[in-house]
Coordinates of C-alpha atoms in Angstrom, one line a residue:
A1 CA 126.8 96.2 123.1
G2 CA 125.0 98.3 120.5
G3 CA 125.3 102.0 120.3
L4 CA 123.1 104.9 119.4
E5 CA 123.8 104.4 115.8
D6 CA 122.3 100.9 116.1
G7 CA 118.9 102.1 117.4
L8 CA 115.6 102.0 115.5
L9 CA 114.9 105.4 113.9
L10 CA 111.3 106.7 114.3
T11 CA 109.9 109.7 112.4
L12 CA 106.6 111.4 111.9
P13 CA 105.6 112.6 108.4
G14 CA 107.2 116.0 108.0
W15 CA 104.2 117.6 106.3
E16 CA 100.6 117.9 107.5
E17 CA 99.1 116.1 104.5
G18 CA 101.4 113.2 105.0
L19 CA 100.3 112.9 108.7
A20 CA 96.6 113.2 107.6
L21 CA 97.1 110.4 105.1
A22 CA 98.8 108.2 107.7
L23 CA 96.0 108.8 110.1
A24 CA 93.3 108.1 107.5
D25 CA 95.1 104.8 106.6
A26 CA 95.3 103.8 110.3
E27 CA 91.6 104.6 110.9
A28 CA 90.6 102.6 107.8
G29 CA 92.5 99.7 109.4
G30 CA 90.5 100.0 112.6
A31 CA 92.7 102.2 114.7
V32 CA 90.8 104.7 116.8
G33 CA 91.7 107.6 119.1
L34 CA 95.2 108.3 117.7
A35 CA 96.7 111.6 118.6
T36 CA 98.2 113.8 115.9
Q37 CA 99.1 116.8 118.0
G38 CA 101.8 117.3 120.6
F39 CA 104.5 115.2 119.0
D40 CA 108.0 116.5 118.4
R41 CA 108.6 116.1 114.6
S42 CA 112.3 115.5 115.1
P43 CA 113.5 112.0 114.3
F44 CA 114.6 110.0 117.3
R45 CA 116.2 106.7 118.0
V46 CA 115.1 103.9 120.3
T47 CA 118.3 102.5 121.7
E48 CA 118.8 98.8 121.6
A49 CA 120.7 96.4 123.8
D50 CA 121.4 92.7 123.5
G51 CA 118.3 90.7 124.2
S52 CA 115.9 93.7 123.9
A53 CA 112.5 93.6 122.2
L54 CA 110.4 96.4 120.9
C55 CA 106.7 96.5 120.3
L56 CA 105.2 99.4 118.4
E57 CA 101.6 100.3 119.4
R58 CA 99.2 103.1 118.9
E59 CA 100.7 106.2 117.2
A60 CA 104.2 104.6 117.0
R61 CA 102.7 101.7 115.0
Y62 CA 100.4 103.6 112.7
L63 CA 101.7 107.2 112.3
F64 CA 105.5 107.0 112.8
G65 CA 107.7 105.7 110.0
H66 CA 110.5 103.5 111.2
E67 CA 113.6 102.1 109.7
V68 CA 116.2 99.7 110.8
P69 CA 119.6 101.0 109.7
P70 CA 122.6 98.8 109.1
V71 CA 124.2 97.7 112.4
Q72 CA 127.7 96.9 113.5
R73 CA 126.7 93.5 115.0
R74 CA 124.4 90.7 114.1
R75 CA 120.7 91.4 114.6
V76 CA 117.6 89.2 114.2
S77 CA 114.5 91.1 113.3
L78 CA 111.1 89.4 113.5
T79 CA 107.7 90.8 112.5
W80 CA 104.4 89.3 113.6
R81 CA 101.2 90.1 111.8
W82 CA 97.7 89.0 112.6
L83 CA 94.9 89.2 110.1
R84 CA 91.3 89.6 111.0
S85 CA 89.2 86.7 109.7
D86 CA 87.0 89.0 107.7
Y87 CA 90.1 90.5 106.0
A88 CA 91.7 87.2 105.2
S89 CA 88.7 85.7 103.5

C-alpha cells in the first residue's frame, strides 16, 4: 500500500497577491463563490490507497496548487477536461 510520501500534495499560494491572481483566474473561468479566507496555508497531503480516486472541486480545484510527487509503486493518473462549446469554437 502507499504511504504518506505517496499522497497528492496540495498548497495555497503563499502570498496574498498570488491568491488574488488565482481567484481572478478562477472567476474568469466561471467559478463563483470561492472562499479565500479560513484556510490553513500549510501544505498538506491527501493520502492515497490502491483503487482510490480523487476529484478536485471548488477551492481545491481552482485555488490550491497540486503536485504528484514520484511514488514508490506504479500509479495511473488520468485527467478529464470538459470544454464549454462557446470556448471550443
